[in-house]
Amino acid sequence: MPQVPAVLGRMPLPPTSVRVLIGFGLLLLVSLLVLHRHPARLMVEGSRLGPAERFLSLFEGANATIATDLRALTAGPHLAGTPAAAGAAAHVLARLRAAGLRTLTREYTPLLSYPGHASLALLRADQTLLAQLSLDEPADAGRRLVRPYHAYAPSGGAVAQAVFVNLGREEDYLALDRLGVSVRGCIAVAIRGGGYRGGVVQRAAGRGAVAVLIAGHADGGVERGTVILGGPGDPLTPGWAATGGAERLGFDHEAVMRRFPTIPSMPVSAMTASAILRSLGGPPLPAEWRIGVELAENFGGVGPGPMLVNFTYQEDRKMAMIQDIFAIIKGYEEPDRYVILGNHRDAWTYGAVDPNSGTSALLDIARRLGIMLQSGWTPRRTIILCSWDGEEFGMIGSTEWVEENLGDLHSKAVAYLNVDCAVQGIGLFAGSTPQLDNLLVDVTKQVKDPDVAGKTVHDTWNTMNGGINIERLARTDSDFSPFLHHAGIPCVDLYYGKEFPGYHTALDSYNWMEMHGDPLFLRHVAIAEIWGLLALRLADDPVLPFDYQTYASQLQEHTNALSAMMKNSKSVSLMNRCVDDLSGAAIEVLKEAKKLQGVDTSDGYALMRRRLLNDRLLLAERSFLQPDGLQGRGWFRHLLYSPPEDYESKLSFFPGVADAISRSTNRSAKERRAAVRHEIWKISRAIQKSASVLRGEFSYRNESLNFSVNVSP
């Protein structure tokens, strides 16, 4: 987005009386402008409708237009950085303009990774050929798609025995240890489902494997995906945008080398994996492994060998252009406060679920907002609709934009609302930062359930899985990551259906969506309405609908869990006191908000107080950022909800503590305690800082928050 230049220079101060008159004059001018520009309420069939009611009233035909958009977007593959990506971009841009919205585009040139040559064969022990194995995807009968591969897997090859490692988790390697089986010098064969595929490859490399093959499902689909390490964004421009003339680090730079796995890897079909597993000898599979295996039933042991696997892979890395697309609806009262909605449009295959179910929902929101604009409505704050590119390679489009506009976003972004795979099954699933929980729940009470007549989404969500459960966003698998983990912006993530078996495969097609995922496209409509109503509340409510009491309650739960883990450590007691302080500040803010909710728009002083309150609510989340980032992982700065370094960590909050624990294997007990205690101090300071920001004043507490620590050598 274009930056707004500063307009005030340094000038000599006039006398006090003049400054007071100028101040009152400015307040009067602001008040008059607000009164003059405040749009009329919308009139529909003679009745007055607020923005939310008007938005919902535009549901007629929404499912049909969503279906039409999805069919167009999924007519062919549109992998980022390829010529085929242009069609989806042109469709999104045309639909946003047709809605009457102002549009912008931004191009970046990151390093992307594509497959070159690859081969796989089964050899006898004397290295003579036993069978040439297919690397094609059975479900891609027409061979229209990019062959299954792992983006950023390095070129390499190996002729080695294979070992079956189940899901490739640490517990699976411990099971192999008990059987006396090592993967050192071998090719590890895993089943998909053991967490992030890049982590599976990294763990195998740490155990000495020379390559990794990850098996697809028996339905014929083979899952493509990235294996890049260390977080999102272009690997050559960590922390700054990959613009055309930007500095780029060399491939031999330590920060770049850490981003790539050290061994090659490849996704393969269930049929190909079964051919390898049938050839294995060695100890039989552990009983618990057999339950989850959906490959051939008649394979032997876990290996190694006796047959050999010959695997080669040649990666094609190149700088490629990606394009982000934006539609902007400027606010009338606070145009410098941004409510941001985002979805990525690039896909590994056809992308009917991932991500274009979300793209078609975003376009429906644009359609409705465009109609509202034509009817005379304007939001109080600016709304930005974003169509990201390059997400599948590691949230590149969104990350580069956040890095480029970080200064503006720090002071102006209200919230980021993300939808990726909008519809992949039944039931609403949601994640958010805690201050948005109550808003999210309230909005679902206004939206009709797409599957149960006479019910709201809230009704069915509340009865599903024993009650409403809102996830915390401590993962890096979608575009909320740069906004929350790097910029400290409150976030929401929404989707229908827990899992999709055709994820990143040829099965992710319009036909699947029409036949199985959402035949009437009403779940798409529900997501669009929840998403749009969230945006309208955040853009139009006089006082931002943030509830930091909910945040404090969530932090108390985290602190209790950590206390139980650490057996009631004194350092956790310190954190409890900071959480209590945040809770007290949140209560004070709620009282203040009630007073300022409906102030007279002619009262310039009250409007200024409300603006300042909103700024405090907006900035409180930023207090949870560590300026220099987590230890050893500087890009991740959020002390509460960044992802842990170990993707298998059981701690889904306080990543610094999780990292200190996972890195403490070779440390003494005293060193482990000191490392964890230091991270708890960081979190406690951040929580206390957030409380001070909410209060909007310097800390006034004189009592010490220290606890006794033995510092003697």
XYZ file of C-alpha atoms in Angstrom:
713
model
C 0.000 0.000 0.000
C 1.232 3.551 -0.615
C 2.656 5.175 2.466
C 1.075 8.379 3.797
C 3.769 11.081 4.080
C 4.206 13.054 7.257
C 2.665 16.516 6.994
C 3.810 18.175 10.173
C 7.258 19.698 10.465
C 8.977 21.201 13.471
C 7.797 24.738 14.160
C 8.440 27.180 17.031
C 5.726 26.920 19.678
C 3.313 29.927 19.941
C 2.265 31.347 23.332
C 0.131 29.118 25.581
C -3.109 31.086 25.039
C -2.721 30.783 21.277
C -2.041 27.053 21.546
C -5.233 26.574 23.571
C -7.290 28.460 20.975
C -5.728 26.442 18.174
C -6.497 23.235 20.050
C -10.172 24.140 20.506
C -10.348 25.223 16.882
C -9.009 21.906 15.689
C -11.478 20.035 17.861
C -14.338 22.087 16.474
C -13.154 21.475 12.928
C -12.948 17.707 13.511
C -16.452 17.698 14.993
C -17.899 19.611 12.039
C -16.189 17.303 9.552
C -17.530 14.235 11.324
C -21.053 15.631 11.391
C -20.849 16.663 7.758
C -19.443 13.350 6.502
C -21.382 10.914 8.660
C -23.368 8.811 6.143
C -27.066 8.276 6.418
C -28.441 4.982 7.642
C -29.417 2.674 4.823
C -33.022 2.623 3.666
C -34.487 -0.658 2.449
C -38.199 -0.930 1.666
C -38.952 1.975 3.966
C -37.251 0.492 7.051
C -33.960 1.503 8.603
C -31.270 -1.156 8.549
C -27.888 -1.051 10.212
C -24.798 -2.240 8.299
C -25.027 -5.803 9.675
C -28.704 -6.185 8.795
C -28.149 -4.718 5.334
C -25.205 -7.048 4.727
C -27.280 -10.101 5.692
C -30.205 -8.937 3.576
C -28.060 -9.354 0.450
C -28.003 -13.156 0.696
C -30.341 -13.706 -2.268
C -28.447 -15.681 -4.928
C -25.191 -15.599 -2.955
C -24.701 -19.359 -3.157
C -25.112 -19.261 -6.945
C -22.585 -16.456 -7.440
C -20.146 -18.180 -5.095
C -20.508 -21.415 -7.090
C -19.946 -19.533 -10.351
C -16.802 -17.873 -8.998
C -15.464 -21.152 -7.658
C -16.029 -22.911 -10.976
C -14.112 -20.166 -12.790
C -11.253 -20.094 -10.289
C -10.789 -23.883 -10.397
C -11.030 -24.368 -14.181
C -7.336 -25.237 -14.201
C -4.301 -25.438 -11.923
C -2.852 -22.085 -10.804
C 0.438 -22.626 -9.004
C 2.109 -19.401 -7.860
C 4.837 -18.031 -10.108
C 3.649 -19.923 -13.189
C 1.820 -18.526 -16.269
C -1.302 -20.454 -15.202
C -1.597 -18.230 -12.098
C -2.584 -15.224 -14.222
C -6.135 -16.443 -14.874
C -7.148 -16.620 -11.220
C -5.562 -13.207 -10.558
C -7.443 -11.634 -13.467
C -10.740 -13.128 -12.268
C -10.310 -11.790 -8.718
C -9.295 -8.338 -9.949
C -12.242 -8.160 -12.362
C -14.773 -9.198 -9.710
C -13.471 -6.660 -7.183
C -13.698 -3.907 -9.778
C -17.174 -5.052 -10.817
C -18.221 -4.543 -7.190
C -17.211 -0.906 -7.557
C -14.234 -1.148 -5.197
C -10.923 0.661 -5.546
C -8.187 -1.892 -6.299
C -4.411 -2.015 -5.982
C -1.814 -4.656 -6.830
C 1.644 -5.291 -5.402
C 4.278 -7.518 -6.980
C 7.133 -9.312 -5.237
C 9.916 -11.509 -6.597
C 10.723 -14.259 -4.078
C 12.696 -17.462 -4.504
C 10.289 -20.254 -5.457
C 10.966 -23.966 -5.904
C 9.697 -26.307 -8.605
C 10.431 -29.940 -9.522
C 13.041 -30.772 -12.113
C 13.980 -34.379 -12.846
C 13.131 -37.187 -10.407
C 13.349 -40.980 -10.453
C 12.650 -43.860 -8.094
C 13.476 -47.536 -8.470
C 13.630 -50.700 -6.396
C 16.915 -52.637 -6.683
C 18.026 -56.068 -5.598
C 20.803 -56.360 -3.063
C 23.320 -56.667 -5.948
C 21.962 -53.329 -7.315
C 20.285 -54.844 -10.369
C 16.914 -53.360 -11.273
C 13.887 -55.013 -9.681
C 11.195 -52.433 -10.561
C 10.909 -48.875 -11.803
C 8.487 -47.047 -9.493
C 6.043 -44.347 -10.551
C 6.231 -40.809 -9.179
C 2.930 -39.822 -10.774
C -0.298 -39.169 -8.906
C -2.932 -41.839 -9.733
C -5.752 -39.324 -9.167
C -4.296 -36.989 -11.819
C -5.281 -39.162 -14.776
C -4.992 -36.327 -17.303
C -1.537 -35.256 -16.060
C -2.671 -31.611 -15.968
C -0.996 -30.815 -12.669
C 2.543 -30.284 -11.488
C 3.977 -33.656 -10.517
C 3.904 -34.216 -6.723
C 6.978 -32.730 -5.058
C 8.207 -30.928 -1.957
C 9.022 -27.266 -2.533
C 12.540 -26.344 -1.346
C 13.606 -29.999 -0.998
C 17.268 -29.932 -2.088
C 18.611 -31.782 -5.078
C 20.227 -35.097 -4.248
C 20.166 -38.814 -4.625
C 20.734 -42.004 -2.707
C 20.981 -45.752 -3.231
C 20.193 -47.191 0.174
C 18.059 -49.577 2.157
C 14.662 -48.307 3.287
C 13.216 -48.155 6.793
C 9.528 -47.653 7.565
C 9.185 -44.899 10.206
C 5.365 -44.803 10.533
C 4.402 -41.096 10.874
C 7.999 -39.968 11.363
C 7.489 -38.592 14.881
C 9.967 -38.776 17.743
C 7.878 -41.493 19.389
C 8.110 -43.550 16.182
C 11.913 -43.344 16.202
C 11.934 -44.342 19.869
C 9.856 -47.397 18.912
C 12.447 -48.243 16.245
C 15.212 -47.804 18.834
C 13.500 -50.410 20.987
C 13.506 -52.763 17.999
C 17.200 -52.135 17.415
C 16.548 -50.438 14.053
C 18.369 -47.301 12.917
C 17.644 -45.068 9.911
C 21.235 -43.867 9.668
C 22.326 -44.123 6.057
C 18.838 -45.270 5.008
C 15.867 -43.819 3.149
C 13.025 -43.180 5.594
C 9.526 -44.045 4.345
C 6.726 -42.315 6.285
C 2.944 -42.062 6.142
C 1.513 -38.536 5.964
C -0.029 -37.399 9.231
C 2.928 -36.849 11.546
C 2.701 -33.055 11.602
C 4.389 -30.524 9.351
C 6.088 -32.365 6.491
C 9.190 -30.149 6.785
C 9.489 -31.206 10.421
C 9.184 -34.873 9.433
C 12.073 -34.450 6.979
C 14.141 -32.499 9.504
C 13.663 -35.153 12.186
C 14.680 -37.919 9.779
C 17.801 -35.954 8.807
C 18.641 -35.526 12.475
C 18.492 -39.292 12.848
C 20.915 -39.776 9.969
C 18.517 -40.646 7.119
C 19.737 -39.780 3.600
C 16.291 -39.126 2.055
C 12.596 -39.220 2.938
C 9.589 -40.539 1.025
C 6.124 -39.636 2.363
C 3.234 -41.872 1.272
C -0.109 -40.578 0.019
C -3.548 -41.974 0.795
C -5.149 -45.027 -0.744
C -7.621 -42.789 -2.632
C -4.959 -42.054 -5.247
C -4.125 -38.567 -4.076
C -0.547 -37.486 -3.419
C 0.006 -34.434 -1.235
C 2.302 -31.737 -2.527
C 3.634 -29.090 -0.156
C 6.539 -27.066 1.094
C 9.238 -28.332 3.450
C 10.828 -24.950 4.129
C 11.998 -24.439 7.700
C 12.180 -21.546 10.123
C 8.926 -19.754 9.416
C 7.117 -18.000 6.554
C 8.312 -15.621 3.872
C 10.907 -15.444 1.123
C 14.033 -17.270 2.349
C 16.403 -14.732 0.757
C 14.841 -11.617 2.325
C 14.187 -12.506 5.973
C 12.518 -9.528 7.663
C 12.232 -7.270 4.613
C 10.129 -7.375 1.444
C 11.224 -9.251 -1.690
C 10.754 -6.266 -3.997
C 12.519 -6.108 -7.335
C 15.573 -4.181 -6.153
C 15.760 -5.503 -2.588
C 18.877 -6.911 -0.944
C 19.010 -10.693 -1.151
C 21.165 -12.923 0.988
C 23.367 -15.524 -0.671
C 22.609 -19.236 -0.555
C 25.702 -19.707 1.617
C 24.438 -17.264 4.255
C 23.734 -18.999 7.560
C 20.225 -17.504 7.827
C 19.369 -18.882 4.385
C 20.950 -22.303 4.856
C 18.834 -22.843 7.995
C 15.665 -22.459 5.911
C 16.245 -25.525 3.735
C 16.273 -29.234 4.672
C 19.614 -30.964 4.300
C 18.291 -34.108 2.590
C 15.993 -34.605 -0.427
C 12.404 -35.721 -0.005
C 9.422 -36.592 -2.166
C 5.715 -37.389 -1.734
C 4.754 -40.688 -3.392
C 1.518 -42.557 -4.006
C 0.252 -45.270 -1.680
C 0.858 -47.751 -4.491
C 4.516 -46.761 -4.841
C 5.084 -46.775 -1.081
C 3.449 -50.196 -0.791
C 5.855 -51.636 -3.359
C 8.774 -50.524 -1.179
C 7.221 -51.668 2.095
C 6.439 -55.121 0.736
C 10.160 -55.582 0.088
C 11.219 -54.845 3.667
C 12.535 -57.407 6.100
C 13.639 -56.832 9.662
C 11.457 -56.811 12.794
C 7.669 -56.835 12.320
C 5.669 -53.619 12.658
C 4.704 -52.603 16.189
C 1.045 -53.448 16.801
C 0.046 -49.799 17.288
C 1.487 -48.886 13.863
C -0.681 -51.384 11.994
C -3.884 -49.600 13.058
C -3.137 -46.444 11.113
C -1.547 -48.038 8.045
C -3.769 -47.907 4.977
C -1.145 -49.276 2.596
C -0.723 -52.848 1.372
C -1.503 -55.398 4.059
C 1.128 -57.908 3.057
C 4.296 -55.929 3.657
C 7.045 -57.415 5.738
C 8.890 -55.724 8.581
C 10.141 -52.210 9.274
C 13.474 -52.814 7.519
C 16.148 -51.984 6.825
C 16.272 -53.653 3.419
C 17.169 -56.161 2.206
C 16.255 -54.537 -1.122
C 17.684 -51.145 -2.093
C 15.891 -47.987 -3.152
C 17.440 -45.744 -5.814
C 16.067 -42.205 -5.457
C 17.173 -39.059 -7.297
C 15.678 -35.568 -7.272
C 16.684 -32.393 -9.077
C 15.172 -29.158 -7.748
C 14.536 -26.136 -9.983
C 14.859 -22.980 -7.871
C 14.089 -19.657 -9.504
C 13.109 -16.085 -8.774
C 9.466 -15.701 -9.794
C 6.952 -12.878 -9.692
C 3.883 -13.109 -7.442
C 1.057 -10.593 -7.194
C -1.041 -9.544 -4.210
C -4.384 -7.870 -4.971
C -6.207 -5.407 -2.703
C -9.606 -3.734 -2.615
C -9.907 -0.723 -0.318
C -13.015 0.853 1.216
C -11.896 4.041 2.934
C -13.397 4.876 6.311
C -15.126 8.194 6.894
C -14.120 8.864 10.523
C -10.913 6.883 11.041
C -9.522 6.217 7.548
C -6.130 5.499 9.101
C -7.421 2.460 11.003
C -7.468 -0.755 8.984
C -9.702 -3.817 9.273
C -8.053 -6.386 7.003
C -9.638 -9.488 5.467
C -7.390 -11.938 3.637
C -7.384 -15.160 1.635
C -4.769 -16.584 -0.695
C -5.712 -17.650 -4.231
C -2.681 -19.702 -5.384
C -3.108 -23.473 -5.253
C -1.031 -26.612 -5.666
C -3.734 -28.119 -7.883
C -7.264 -26.893 -8.737
C -7.813 -25.441 -5.275
C -11.570 -25.879 -4.825
C -11.099 -26.273 -1.068
C -7.617 -24.857 -0.587
C -7.899 -21.937 -1.057
C -10.581 -20.904 -3.534
C -13.552 -21.808 -1.365
C -12.259 -18.877 0.671
C -11.597 -16.749 -2.428
C -15.188 -17.152 -3.637
C -16.467 -16.217 -0.158
C -14.245 -13.106 -0.168
C -15.670 -12.098 -3.551
C -19.192 -12.448 -2.158
C -18.262 -10.087 0.679
C -16.917 -7.646 -1.925
C -20.209 -7.902 -3.862
C -22.295 -7.122 -0.776
C -20.077 -4.272 0.423
C -20.142 -2.777 -3.079
C -23.949 -2.720 -3.043
C -23.911 -1.118 0.404
C -21.514 1.582 -0.796
C -23.833 2.381 -3.681
C -26.679 2.709 -1.148
C -24.855 5.414 0.788
C -23.063 3.437 3.503
C -19.419 4.057 4.354
C -17.508 2.293 7.144
C -16.214 4.255 10.119
C -12.778 2.654 9.621
C -11.058 1.518 6.438
C -11.702 -2.052 5.227
C -9.040 -3.776 3.107
C -9.769 -7.004 1.213
C -6.593 -8.935 0.344
C -5.990 -11.713 -2.188
C -2.567 -13.157 -1.401
C -0.273 -14.992 -3.796
C 2.500 -17.480 -3.013
C 0.956 -18.788 0.226
C 1.600 -22.422 -0.605
C 5.352 -21.821 -0.661
C 5.265 -20.473 2.882
C 2.806 -17.540 3.233
C 5.086 -15.469 1.007
C 2.653 -12.909 -0.437
C 1.206 -11.921 2.929
C 4.559 -12.006 4.711
C 6.298 -9.755 2.198
C 3.437 -7.241 2.403
C 3.469 -7.224 6.206
C 7.245 -6.801 6.251
C 7.042 -3.948 3.749
C 4.294 -2.118 5.650
C 5.210 -3.079 9.214
C 5.475 0.482 10.529
C 2.051 1.447 9.211
C 0.442 -1.779 10.382
C 1.855 -1.451 13.899
C 0.029 1.808 14.489
C -3.016 1.406 12.234
C -4.110 -2.244 11.871
C -7.154 -3.075 13.988
C -7.375 -6.800 13.182
C -6.679 -9.366 10.481
C -9.476 -11.808 9.564
C -8.244 -14.874 7.663
C -10.069 -17.536 5.697
C -8.053 -20.144 3.827
C -9.949 -23.409 3.252
C -13.401 -21.930 3.832
C -15.262 -25.208 3.313
C -13.857 -28.717 3.627
C -16.655 -30.461 5.513
C -19.296 -30.068 8.217
C -19.185 -27.811 11.274
C -17.601 -24.452 12.075
C -14.030 -24.352 13.339
C -12.395 -21.129 14.444
C -9.232 -19.746 15.956
C -8.524 -16.271 17.282
C -6.581 -14.164 19.687
C -8.628 -14.134 22.918
C -9.854 -10.525 22.878
C -11.919 -11.397 19.781
C -13.587 -14.516 21.220
C -16.797 -12.848 22.397
C -17.193 -10.899 19.169
C -16.828 -14.114 17.176
C -19.427 -15.908 19.311
C -21.857 -12.975 19.053
C -21.600 -12.831 15.266
C -22.407 -16.540 14.860
C -25.736 -15.893 16.594
C -26.791 -13.750 13.612
C -26.009 -16.268 10.850
C -28.312 -19.083 9.743
C -26.863 -22.556 10.059
C -26.261 -23.977 6.572
C -27.091 -27.564 7.541
C -29.843 -27.397 10.190
C -33.056 -25.503 9.424
C -34.243 -23.062 12.085
C -30.870 -22.961 13.841
C -28.053 -20.440 13.894
C -24.399 -21.270 13.409
C -23.969 -20.569 17.115
C -26.605 -23.183 18.007
C -24.864 -25.997 16.132
C -21.346 -24.824 17.040
C -22.314 -24.900 20.710
C -23.533 -28.507 20.496
C -20.629 -29.788 18.399
C -17.759 -31.519 20.217
C -19.159 -30.696 23.638
C -19.344 -26.918 23.263
C -17.681 -23.966 21.615
C -13.937 -24.355 21.317
C -11.835 -21.517 19.890
C -8.295 -22.466 18.954
C -5.270 -20.319 19.663
C -3.275 -19.557 16.535
C 0.119 -21.015 17.468
C 0.710 -22.527 14.019
C 2.197 -21.308 10.738
C -0.018 -22.853 8.094
C -1.901 -19.814 6.805
C -1.678 -16.076 6.233
C -2.511 -14.959 9.773
C 1.054 -15.908 10.759
C 2.884 -12.705 9.719
C 0.102 -10.539 11.145
C 0.057 -12.203 14.568
C 3.481 -13.759 15.079
C 5.527 -10.931 13.535
C 3.359 -7.799 13.766
C 1.244 -8.514 16.877
C -2.103 -7.806 15.204
C -5.254 -9.500 16.625
C -6.372 -12.294 14.295
C -9.242 -14.641 13.476
C -9.132 -17.789 11.318
C -12.346 -19.487 10.102
C -13.233 -22.698 8.241
C -15.978 -25.289 7.865
C -14.988 -28.931 8.334
C -12.093 -30.257 10.386
C -10.085 -32.003 7.669
C -10.069 -32.617 3.928
C -8.584 -35.942 2.713
C -7.803 -34.523 -0.734
C -5.634 -31.717 0.676
C -3.035 -30.546 -1.908
C -3.974 -33.363 -4.318
C -5.734 -33.701 -7.655
C -8.908 -34.518 -5.694
C -9.235 -30.860 -4.617
C -11.571 -30.050 -7.504
C -14.848 -28.267 -8.180
C -16.432 -31.673 -8.762
C -15.560 -32.769 -5.201
C -17.007 -29.568 -3.760
C -20.201 -29.837 -5.800
C -20.697 -33.531 -5.026
C -19.413 -33.799 -1.449
C -18.067 -30.658 0.195
C -20.975 -28.242 -0.139
C -23.498 -29.208 -2.843
C -25.771 -26.203 -2.192
C -22.865 -23.838 -1.388
C -24.643 -22.741 1.785
C -21.609 -23.373 3.997
C -19.747 -20.932 1.769
C -22.519 -18.403 2.398
C -22.298 -18.957 6.166
C -18.526 -18.374 6.184
C -18.919 -15.245 4.047
C -21.539 -13.882 6.446
C -19.548 -14.605 9.618
C -16.440 -13.138 8.013
C -18.255 -10.066 6.731
C -20.096 -9.374 9.990
C -16.836 -9.569 11.935
C -15.376 -6.980 9.586
C -18.398 -4.691 9.892
C -18.367 -4.787 13.689
C -14.649 -4.021 13.778
C -15.019 -1.281 11.177
C -18.227 0.338 12.470
C -18.485 -0.108 16.255
C -17.694 3.257 17.899
C -15.561 1.466 20.509
C -13.568 -1.519 19.250
C -15.268 -4.753 20.432
C -12.148 -6.128 22.140
C -12.525 -7.938 25.468
C -9.242 -8.202 27.380
C -10.952 -9.846 30.343
C -11.306 -12.907 28.129
C -7.614 -12.562 27.284
C -6.704 -12.436 30.966
C -8.851 -15.517 31.670
C -7.114 -17.417 28.871
C -3.704 -16.400 30.184
C -4.737 -17.601 33.634
C -5.543 -21.011 32.149
C -2.148 -21.088 30.429
C -0.433 -20.075 33.662
C -2.233 -22.782 35.613
C -1.177 -25.405 33.065
C 2.420 -24.189 33.189
C 2.347 -24.167 36.995
C 1.213 -27.789 37.057
C 3.992 -28.682 34.632
C 6.612 -26.869 36.715
C 5.251 -27.987 40.084
C 4.153 -24.528 41.298
C 7.393 -22.668 40.613
C 7.804 -19.217 42.181
C 8.373 -17.712 38.740
C 4.892 -18.840 37.699
C 3.510 -17.104 40.795
C 4.986 -13.888 39.418
C 3.131 -14.458 36.167
C -0.114 -14.925 38.093
C 0.243 -11.456 39.610
C 0.808 -9.935 36.162
C -2.279 -11.687 34.801
C -4.287 -10.280 37.726
C -3.017 -6.823 36.819
C -4.138 -7.301 33.203
C -7.549 -8.443 34.381
C -7.915 -5.324 36.519
C -6.933 -3.089 33.614
C -9.438 -4.894 31.369
C -12.271 -4.226 33.825
C -11.362 -0.538 33.949
C -11.365 -0.365 30.151
C -14.799 -2.018 29.898
C -16.243 0.622 32.245
C -14.671 3.394 30.205
C -15.940 1.873 26.960
C -19.548 1.852 28.192
C -19.353 5.586 28.901
C -17.920 6.370 25.461
C -20.010 3.961 23.377
C -22.760 6.391 22.417
C -21.202 9.839 22.838
C -22.659 12.820 21.021
C -20.812 13.263 17.724
C -20.775 17.009 18.324
C -18.692 16.523 21.473
C -15.162 16.805 20.086
C -13.518 16.085 23.436
C -15.504 12.875 23.911
C -14.655 11.792 20.350
C -10.985 12.331 21.112
C -11.260 10.275 24.313
C -12.923 7.480 22.352
C -10.200 7.576 19.731
C -7.532 7.316 22.430
C -9.347 4.401 24.068
C -9.505 2.597 20.732
C -5.790 3.176 20.252
C -5.076 1.565 23.624
C -7.261 -1.419 22.725
C -5.511 -1.683 19.381
C -1.978 -1.450 20.781
C -2.370 -3.784 23.766
C -1.718 -6.862 21.594
C 1.560 -5.329 20.374
C 2.782 -5.434 23.972
C 3.177 -9.202 23.636
C 5.915 -8.743 21.026
C 9.584 -9.239 21.896
C 11.412 -6.624 19.748
C 14.388 -8.882 18.974
C 12.229 -11.986 18.608
C 12.386 -15.396 20.221
C 15.835 -16.727 21.037
C 17.405 -18.100 17.854
C 14.206 -17.376 15.881
C 14.136 -13.611 15.562
C 11.355 -13.378 12.964
C 8.849 -14.819 15.466
C 8.201 -12.076 18.013
C 4.928 -12.965 19.751
C 5.729 -14.250 23.244
C 2.346 -15.896 23.781
C 1.305 -17.520 20.517
C 4.221 -17.908 18.135
C 4.707 -21.571 17.175
C 7.250 -23.569 19.193
C 10.491 -24.603 17.510
C 9.679 -28.294 17.983
C 6.585 -28.966 15.884
C 5.742 -31.891 18.179
C 5.769 -29.764 21.330
C 2.783 -30.335 23.613
C 2.893 -26.685 24.713
C 0.714 -24.631 22.335
C 1.414 -21.313 24.091
C 4.438 -19.503 25.577
C 6.808 -20.586 22.754
C 9.920 -19.313 24.515
C 9.213 -21.675 27.414
C 8.517 -24.527 24.982
C 11.819 -23.840 23.202
C 13.761 -23.678 26.468
C 12.357 -27.068 27.458
C 13.008 -28.741 24.077
C 16.588 -27.398 23.943
C 17.456 -28.478 27.470
C 18.231 -32.133 26.728
C 21.980 -31.712 27.199
C 21.796 -29.167 30.018
C 22.038 -29.584 33.744
C 18.896 -29.291 35.865
C 20.073 -25.889 37.114
C 20.623 -24.612 33.569
C 17.222 -25.892 32.476
C 15.483 -24.095 35.343
C 17.356 -20.857 34.616
C 16.464 -20.954 30.902
C 12.776 -21.547 31.593
C 12.699 -18.920 34.357
C 14.209 -16.324 31.998
C 11.449 -16.963 29.433
C 8.780 -16.675 32.139
C 10.226 -13.297 33.113
C 9.905 -12.126 29.502
C 6.261 -13.198 29.333
C 5.459 -11.620 32.700
C 6.943 -8.287 31.628
C 4.954 -8.400 28.403
C 1.685 -9.059 30.260
C 2.385 -6.221 32.669
C 3.223 -3.941 29.745
C -0.104 -4.803 28.104
C -1.941 -3.838 31.303
C -0.141 -0.472 31.325
C -1.030 0.132 27.671
C -4.705 -0.587 28.379
C -4.689 1.891 31.249
C -3.007 4.457 29.025
C -0.636 5.754 31.663
C 2.785 5.198 33.132
C 3.072 2.382 35.629
C 2.044 3.689 39.039
C 2.750 0.583 41.089
C 5.627 0.796 43.530
C 5.336 -2.703 44.903
C 8.048 -5.055 43.710
C 7.239 -7.917 41.384
C 10.550 -9.586 42.144
C 10.882 -12.960 43.747
C 13.858 -14.283 45.620
C 16.487 -15.780 43.330
C 19.795 -17.203 44.463
C 22.411 -15.489 42.280
C 25.511 -16.689 44.068
C 27.964 -18.712 41.964
